[in-house]
mmCIF file of the C-alpha atoms, coordinates in Angstrom:
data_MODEL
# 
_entry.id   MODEL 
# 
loop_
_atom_site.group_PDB 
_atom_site.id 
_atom_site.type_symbol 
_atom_site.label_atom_id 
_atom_site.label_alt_id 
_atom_site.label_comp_id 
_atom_site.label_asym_id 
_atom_site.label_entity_id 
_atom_site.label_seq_id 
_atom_site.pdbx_PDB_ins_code 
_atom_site.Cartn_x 
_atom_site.Cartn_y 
_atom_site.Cartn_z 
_atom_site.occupancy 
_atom_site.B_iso_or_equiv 
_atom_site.pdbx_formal_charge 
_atom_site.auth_seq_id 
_atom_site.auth_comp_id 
_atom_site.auth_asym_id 
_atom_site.auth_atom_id 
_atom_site.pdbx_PDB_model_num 
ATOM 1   C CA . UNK A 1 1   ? 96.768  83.546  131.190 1.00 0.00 ? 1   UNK A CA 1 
ATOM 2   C CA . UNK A 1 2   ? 97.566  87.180  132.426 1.00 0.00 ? 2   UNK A CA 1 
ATOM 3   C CA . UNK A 1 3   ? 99.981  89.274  130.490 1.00 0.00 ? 3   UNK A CA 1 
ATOM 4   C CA . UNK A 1 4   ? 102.589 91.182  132.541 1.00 0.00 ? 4   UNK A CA 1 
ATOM 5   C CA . UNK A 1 5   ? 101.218 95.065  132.948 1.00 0.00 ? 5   UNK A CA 1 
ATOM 6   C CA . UNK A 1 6   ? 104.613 95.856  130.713 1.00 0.00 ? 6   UNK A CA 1 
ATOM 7   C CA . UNK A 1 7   ? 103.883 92.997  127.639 1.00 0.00 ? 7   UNK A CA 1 
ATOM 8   C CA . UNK A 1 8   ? 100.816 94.959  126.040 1.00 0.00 ? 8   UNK A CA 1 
ATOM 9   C CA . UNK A 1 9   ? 102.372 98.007  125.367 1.00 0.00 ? 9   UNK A CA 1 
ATOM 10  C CA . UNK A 1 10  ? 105.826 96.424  124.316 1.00 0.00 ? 10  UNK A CA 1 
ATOM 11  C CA . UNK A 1 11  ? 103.750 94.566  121.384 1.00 0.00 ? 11  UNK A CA 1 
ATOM 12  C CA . UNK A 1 12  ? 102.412 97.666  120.703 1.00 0.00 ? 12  UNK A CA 1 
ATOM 13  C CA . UNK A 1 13  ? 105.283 99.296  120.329 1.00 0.00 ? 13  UNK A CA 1 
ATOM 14  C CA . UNK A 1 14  ? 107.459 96.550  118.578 1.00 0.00 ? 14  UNK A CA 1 
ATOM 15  C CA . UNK A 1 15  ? 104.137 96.647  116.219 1.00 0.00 ? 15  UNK A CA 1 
ATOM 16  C CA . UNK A 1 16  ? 104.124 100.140 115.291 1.00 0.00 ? 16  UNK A CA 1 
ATOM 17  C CA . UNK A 1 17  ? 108.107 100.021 114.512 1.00 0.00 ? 17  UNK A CA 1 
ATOM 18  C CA . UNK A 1 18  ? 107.260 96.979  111.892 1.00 0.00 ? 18  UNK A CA 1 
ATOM 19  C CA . UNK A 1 19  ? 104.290 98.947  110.571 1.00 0.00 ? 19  UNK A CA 1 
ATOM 20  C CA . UNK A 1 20  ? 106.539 101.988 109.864 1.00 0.00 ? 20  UNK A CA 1 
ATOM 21  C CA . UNK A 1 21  ? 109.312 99.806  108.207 1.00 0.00 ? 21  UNK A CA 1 
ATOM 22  C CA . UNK A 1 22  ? 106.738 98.714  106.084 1.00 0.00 ? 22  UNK A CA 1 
ATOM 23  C CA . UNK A 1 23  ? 104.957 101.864 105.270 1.00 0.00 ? 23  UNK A CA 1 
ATOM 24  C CA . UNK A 1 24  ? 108.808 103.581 104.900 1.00 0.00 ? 24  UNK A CA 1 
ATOM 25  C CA . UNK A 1 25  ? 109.400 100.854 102.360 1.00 0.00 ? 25  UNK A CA 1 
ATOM 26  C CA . UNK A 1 26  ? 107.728 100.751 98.753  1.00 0.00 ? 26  UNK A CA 1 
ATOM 27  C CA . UNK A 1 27  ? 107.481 105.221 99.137  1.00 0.00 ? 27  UNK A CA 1 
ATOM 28  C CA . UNK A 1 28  ? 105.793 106.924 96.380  1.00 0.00 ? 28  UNK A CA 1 
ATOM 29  C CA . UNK A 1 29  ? 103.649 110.204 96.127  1.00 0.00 ? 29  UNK A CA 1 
ATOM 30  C CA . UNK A 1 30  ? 100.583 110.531 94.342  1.00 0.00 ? 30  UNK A CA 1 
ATOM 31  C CA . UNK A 1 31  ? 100.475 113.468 91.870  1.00 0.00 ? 31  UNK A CA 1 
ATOM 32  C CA . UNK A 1 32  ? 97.315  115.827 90.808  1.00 0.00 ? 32  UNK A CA 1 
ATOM 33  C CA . UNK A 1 33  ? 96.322  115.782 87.581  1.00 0.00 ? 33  UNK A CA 1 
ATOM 34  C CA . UNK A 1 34  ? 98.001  119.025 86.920  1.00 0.00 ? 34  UNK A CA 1 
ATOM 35  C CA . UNK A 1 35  ? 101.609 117.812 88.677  1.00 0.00 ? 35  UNK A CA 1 
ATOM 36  C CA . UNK A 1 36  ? 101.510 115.135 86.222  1.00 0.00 ? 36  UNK A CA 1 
ATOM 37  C CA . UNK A 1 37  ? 100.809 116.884 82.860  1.00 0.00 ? 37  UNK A CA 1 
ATOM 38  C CA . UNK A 1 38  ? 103.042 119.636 83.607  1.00 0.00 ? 38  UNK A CA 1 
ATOM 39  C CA . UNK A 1 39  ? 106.112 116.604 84.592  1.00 0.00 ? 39  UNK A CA 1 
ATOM 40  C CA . UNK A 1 40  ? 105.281 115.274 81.426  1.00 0.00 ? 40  UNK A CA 1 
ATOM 41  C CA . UNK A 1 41  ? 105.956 118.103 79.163  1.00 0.00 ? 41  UNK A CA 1 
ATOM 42  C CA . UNK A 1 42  ? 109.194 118.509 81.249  1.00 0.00 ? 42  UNK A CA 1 
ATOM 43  C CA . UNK A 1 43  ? 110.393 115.185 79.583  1.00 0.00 ? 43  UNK A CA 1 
ATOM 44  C CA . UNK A 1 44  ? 112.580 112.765 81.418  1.00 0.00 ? 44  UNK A CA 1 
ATOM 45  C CA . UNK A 1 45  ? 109.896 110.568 82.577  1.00 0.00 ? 45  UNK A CA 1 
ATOM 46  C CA . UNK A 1 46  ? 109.199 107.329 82.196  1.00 0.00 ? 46  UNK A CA 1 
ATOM 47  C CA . UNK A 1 47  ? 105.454 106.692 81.700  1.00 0.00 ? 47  UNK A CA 1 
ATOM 48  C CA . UNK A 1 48  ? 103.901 103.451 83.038  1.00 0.00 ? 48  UNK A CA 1 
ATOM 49  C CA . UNK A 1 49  ? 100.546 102.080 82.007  1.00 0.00 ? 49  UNK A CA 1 
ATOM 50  C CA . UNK A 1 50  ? 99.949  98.863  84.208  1.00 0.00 ? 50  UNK A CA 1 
ATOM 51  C CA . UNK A 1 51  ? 96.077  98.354  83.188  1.00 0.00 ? 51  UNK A CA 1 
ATOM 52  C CA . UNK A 1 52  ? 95.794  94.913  81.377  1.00 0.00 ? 52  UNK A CA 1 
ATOM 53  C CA . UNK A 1 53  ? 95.984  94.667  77.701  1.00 0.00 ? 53  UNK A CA 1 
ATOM 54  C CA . UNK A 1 54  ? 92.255  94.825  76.945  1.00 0.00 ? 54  UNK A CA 1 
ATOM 55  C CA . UNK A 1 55  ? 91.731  97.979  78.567  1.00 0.00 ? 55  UNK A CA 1 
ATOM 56  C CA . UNK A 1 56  ? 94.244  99.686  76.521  1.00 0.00 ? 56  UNK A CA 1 
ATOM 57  C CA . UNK A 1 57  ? 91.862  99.584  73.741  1.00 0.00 ? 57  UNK A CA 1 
ATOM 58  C CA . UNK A 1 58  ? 90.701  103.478 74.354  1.00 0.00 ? 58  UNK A CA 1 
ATOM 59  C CA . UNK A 1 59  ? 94.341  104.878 74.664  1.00 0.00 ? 59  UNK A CA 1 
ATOM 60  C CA . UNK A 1 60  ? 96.735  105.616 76.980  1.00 0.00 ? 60  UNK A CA 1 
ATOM 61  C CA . UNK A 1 61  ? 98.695  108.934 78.112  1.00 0.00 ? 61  UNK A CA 1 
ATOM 62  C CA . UNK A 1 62  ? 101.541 109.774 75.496  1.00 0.00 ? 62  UNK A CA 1 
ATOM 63  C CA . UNK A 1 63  ? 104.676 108.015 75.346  1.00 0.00 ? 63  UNK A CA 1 
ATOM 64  C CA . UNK A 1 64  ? 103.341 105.218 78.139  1.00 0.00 ? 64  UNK A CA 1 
ATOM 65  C CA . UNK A 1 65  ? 105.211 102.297 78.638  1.00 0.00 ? 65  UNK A CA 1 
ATOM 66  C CA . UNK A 1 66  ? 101.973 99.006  79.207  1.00 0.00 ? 66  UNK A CA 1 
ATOM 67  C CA . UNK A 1 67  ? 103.056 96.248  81.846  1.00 0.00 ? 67  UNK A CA 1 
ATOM 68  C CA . UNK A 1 68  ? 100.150 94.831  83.290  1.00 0.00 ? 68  UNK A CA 1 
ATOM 69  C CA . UNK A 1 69  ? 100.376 94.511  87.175  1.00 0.00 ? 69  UNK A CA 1 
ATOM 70  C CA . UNK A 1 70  ? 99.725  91.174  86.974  1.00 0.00 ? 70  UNK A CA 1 
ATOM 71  C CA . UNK A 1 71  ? 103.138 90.755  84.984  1.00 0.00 ? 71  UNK A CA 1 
ATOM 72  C CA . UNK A 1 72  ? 104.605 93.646  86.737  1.00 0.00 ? 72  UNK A CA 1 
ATOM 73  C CA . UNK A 1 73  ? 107.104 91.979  88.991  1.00 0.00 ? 73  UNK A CA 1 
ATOM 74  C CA . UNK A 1 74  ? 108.597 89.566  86.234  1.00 0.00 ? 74  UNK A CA 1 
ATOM 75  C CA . UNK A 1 75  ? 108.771 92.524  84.124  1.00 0.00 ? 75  UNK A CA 1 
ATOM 76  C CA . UNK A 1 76  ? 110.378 95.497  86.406  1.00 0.00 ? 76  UNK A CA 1 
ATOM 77  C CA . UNK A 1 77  ? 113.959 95.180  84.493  1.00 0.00 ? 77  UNK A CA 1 
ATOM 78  C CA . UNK A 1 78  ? 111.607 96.390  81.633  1.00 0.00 ? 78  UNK A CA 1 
ATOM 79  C CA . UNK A 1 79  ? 110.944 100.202 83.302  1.00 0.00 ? 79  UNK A CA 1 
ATOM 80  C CA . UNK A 1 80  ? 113.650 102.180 82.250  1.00 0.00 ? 80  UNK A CA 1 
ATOM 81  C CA . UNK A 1 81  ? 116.116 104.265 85.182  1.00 0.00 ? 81  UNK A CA 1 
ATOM 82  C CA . UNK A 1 82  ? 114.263 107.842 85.745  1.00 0.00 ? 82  UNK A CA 1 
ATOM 83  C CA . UNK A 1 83  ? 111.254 108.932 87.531  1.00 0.00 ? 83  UNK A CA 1 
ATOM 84  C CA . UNK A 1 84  ? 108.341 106.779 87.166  1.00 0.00 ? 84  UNK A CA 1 
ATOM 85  C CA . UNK A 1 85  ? 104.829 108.318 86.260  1.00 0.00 ? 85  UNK A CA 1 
ATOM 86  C CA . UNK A 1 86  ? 102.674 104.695 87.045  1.00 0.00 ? 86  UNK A CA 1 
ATOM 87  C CA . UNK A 1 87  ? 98.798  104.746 86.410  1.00 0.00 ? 87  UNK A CA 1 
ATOM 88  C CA . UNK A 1 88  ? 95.529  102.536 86.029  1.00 0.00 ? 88  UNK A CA 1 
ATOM 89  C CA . UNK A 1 89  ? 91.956  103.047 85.292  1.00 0.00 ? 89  UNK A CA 1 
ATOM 90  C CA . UNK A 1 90  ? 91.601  104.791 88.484  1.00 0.00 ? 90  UNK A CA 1 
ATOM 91  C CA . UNK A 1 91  ? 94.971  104.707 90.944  1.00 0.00 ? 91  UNK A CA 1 
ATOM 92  C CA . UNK A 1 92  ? 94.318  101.888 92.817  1.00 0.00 ? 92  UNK A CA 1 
ATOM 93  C CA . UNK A 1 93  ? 96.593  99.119  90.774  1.00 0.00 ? 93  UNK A CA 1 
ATOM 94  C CA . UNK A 1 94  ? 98.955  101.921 90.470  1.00 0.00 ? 94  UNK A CA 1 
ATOM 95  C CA . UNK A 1 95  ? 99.078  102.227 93.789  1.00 0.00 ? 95  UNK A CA 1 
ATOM 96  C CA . UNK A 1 96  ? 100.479 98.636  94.226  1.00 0.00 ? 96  UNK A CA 1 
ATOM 97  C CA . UNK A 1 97  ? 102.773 98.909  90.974  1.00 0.00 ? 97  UNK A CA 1 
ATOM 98  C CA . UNK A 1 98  ? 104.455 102.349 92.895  1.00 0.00 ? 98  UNK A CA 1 
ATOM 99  C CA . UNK A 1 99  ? 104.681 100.356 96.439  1.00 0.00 ? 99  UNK A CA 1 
ATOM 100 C CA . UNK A 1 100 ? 106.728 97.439  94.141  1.00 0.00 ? 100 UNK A CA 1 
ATOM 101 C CA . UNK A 1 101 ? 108.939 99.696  92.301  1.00 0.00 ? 101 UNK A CA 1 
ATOM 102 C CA . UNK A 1 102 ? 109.714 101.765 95.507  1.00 0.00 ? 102 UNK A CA 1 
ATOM 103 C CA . UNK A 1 103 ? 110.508 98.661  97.230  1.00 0.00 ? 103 UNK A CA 1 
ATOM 104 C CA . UNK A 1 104 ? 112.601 97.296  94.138  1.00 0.00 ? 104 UNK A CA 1 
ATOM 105 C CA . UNK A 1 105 ? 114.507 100.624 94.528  1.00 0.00 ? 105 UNK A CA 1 
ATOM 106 C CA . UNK A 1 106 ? 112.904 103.213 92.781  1.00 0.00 ? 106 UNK A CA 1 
ATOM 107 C CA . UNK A 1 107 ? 113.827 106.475 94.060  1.00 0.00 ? 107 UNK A CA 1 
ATOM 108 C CA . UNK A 1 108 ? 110.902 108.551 92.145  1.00 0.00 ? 108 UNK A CA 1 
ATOM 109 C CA . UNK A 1 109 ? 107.746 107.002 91.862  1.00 0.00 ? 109 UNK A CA 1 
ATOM 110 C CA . UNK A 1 110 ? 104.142 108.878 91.305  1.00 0.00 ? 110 UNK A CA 1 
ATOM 111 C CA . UNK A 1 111 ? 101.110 107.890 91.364  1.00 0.00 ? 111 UNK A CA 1 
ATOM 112 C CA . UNK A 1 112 ? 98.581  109.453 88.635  1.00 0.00 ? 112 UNK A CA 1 
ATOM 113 C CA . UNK A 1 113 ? 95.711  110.894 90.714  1.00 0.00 ? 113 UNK A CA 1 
ATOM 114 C CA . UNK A 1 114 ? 92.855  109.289 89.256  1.00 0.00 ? 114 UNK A CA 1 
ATOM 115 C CA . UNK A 1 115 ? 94.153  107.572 86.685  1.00 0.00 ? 115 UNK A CA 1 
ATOM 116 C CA . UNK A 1 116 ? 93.206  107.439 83.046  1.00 0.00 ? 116 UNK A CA 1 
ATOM 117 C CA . UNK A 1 117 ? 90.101  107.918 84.156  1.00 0.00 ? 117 UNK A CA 1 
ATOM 118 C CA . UNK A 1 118 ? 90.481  111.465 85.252  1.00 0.00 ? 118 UNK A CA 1 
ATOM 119 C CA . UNK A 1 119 ? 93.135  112.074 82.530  1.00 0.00 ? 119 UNK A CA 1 
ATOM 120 C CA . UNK A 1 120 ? 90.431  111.711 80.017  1.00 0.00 ? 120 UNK A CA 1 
ATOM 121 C CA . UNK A 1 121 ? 87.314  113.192 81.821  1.00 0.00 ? 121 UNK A CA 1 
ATOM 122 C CA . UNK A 1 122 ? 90.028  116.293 82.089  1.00 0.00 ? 122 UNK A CA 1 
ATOM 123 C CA . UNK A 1 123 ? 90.286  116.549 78.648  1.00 0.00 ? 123 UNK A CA 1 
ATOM 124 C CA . UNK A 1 124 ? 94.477  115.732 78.394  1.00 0.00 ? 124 UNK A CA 1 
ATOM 125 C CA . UNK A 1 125 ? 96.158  114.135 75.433  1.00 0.00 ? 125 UNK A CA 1 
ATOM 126 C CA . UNK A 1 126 ? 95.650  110.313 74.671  1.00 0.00 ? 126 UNK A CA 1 
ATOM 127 C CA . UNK A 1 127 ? 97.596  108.525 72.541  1.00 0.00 ? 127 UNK A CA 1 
ATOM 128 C CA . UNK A 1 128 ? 96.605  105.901 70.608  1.00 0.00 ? 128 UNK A CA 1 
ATOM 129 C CA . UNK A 1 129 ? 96.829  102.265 72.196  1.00 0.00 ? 129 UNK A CA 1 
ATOM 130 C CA . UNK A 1 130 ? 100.532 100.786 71.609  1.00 0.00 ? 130 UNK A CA 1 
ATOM 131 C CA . UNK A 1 131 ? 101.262 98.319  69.137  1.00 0.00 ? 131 UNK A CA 1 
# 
């Protein structure tokens, strides 16, 4: 079957629109480790630890709020209103958790650079695990 010489690049473009809906959707930014310590000590910020509960066992950044992202979505009422500081072990589940709060709404949403990971190798404050 032969496609009219018009139907390839309509797909394409009815494609990219959906593919920047999405992207627009779910926006966060990801912060350096420097952005983030120095938002911190400005206050007003909630911190969001969404690493599972066994990997909490070396601590977490000060003041962090833990929702695992595999109970993040049930849980979202549970963030408090304010800008969201969201990290991992690295930045890649954060990266989800930032997509789903910017899609649930969330105006200001960051991404920890890194995550604990680089927190810690930078020598910033940890607190010890919650609870």
């Amino acid at each position: 079957m032969l496609l009219a010489p018009w139907a390839l690049p309509a797909v394409l473009l009815v494609g990219c629109i959906v593919a920047l809906r999405v992207a627009g959707a779910g926006k966060y930014r990801t912060l350096s480790l420097r952005a983030a310590h120095s938002l911190l000590q400005g206050g007003n910020l909630v911190v969001l630890d969404v690493r599972e509960r066994a990997e909490l066992v070396g601590g977490v950044l000060p003041g962090a709020l833990s929702i695992p992202l595999s109970q993040l979505r049930e849980q979202m009422d549970q963030v408090p209103p304010g800008p969201v500081l969201v990290y991992c072990a690295s930045g890649m589940r954060s990266r989800f958790a930032c997509s789903w709060l910017g899609k649930a709404g969330r105006q200001e949403v960051f991404n920890l650079a890194g995550g604990i990971a680089a927190w810690r190798q930078h020598g910033l404050p940890i607190a010890a695990r919650p609870g």
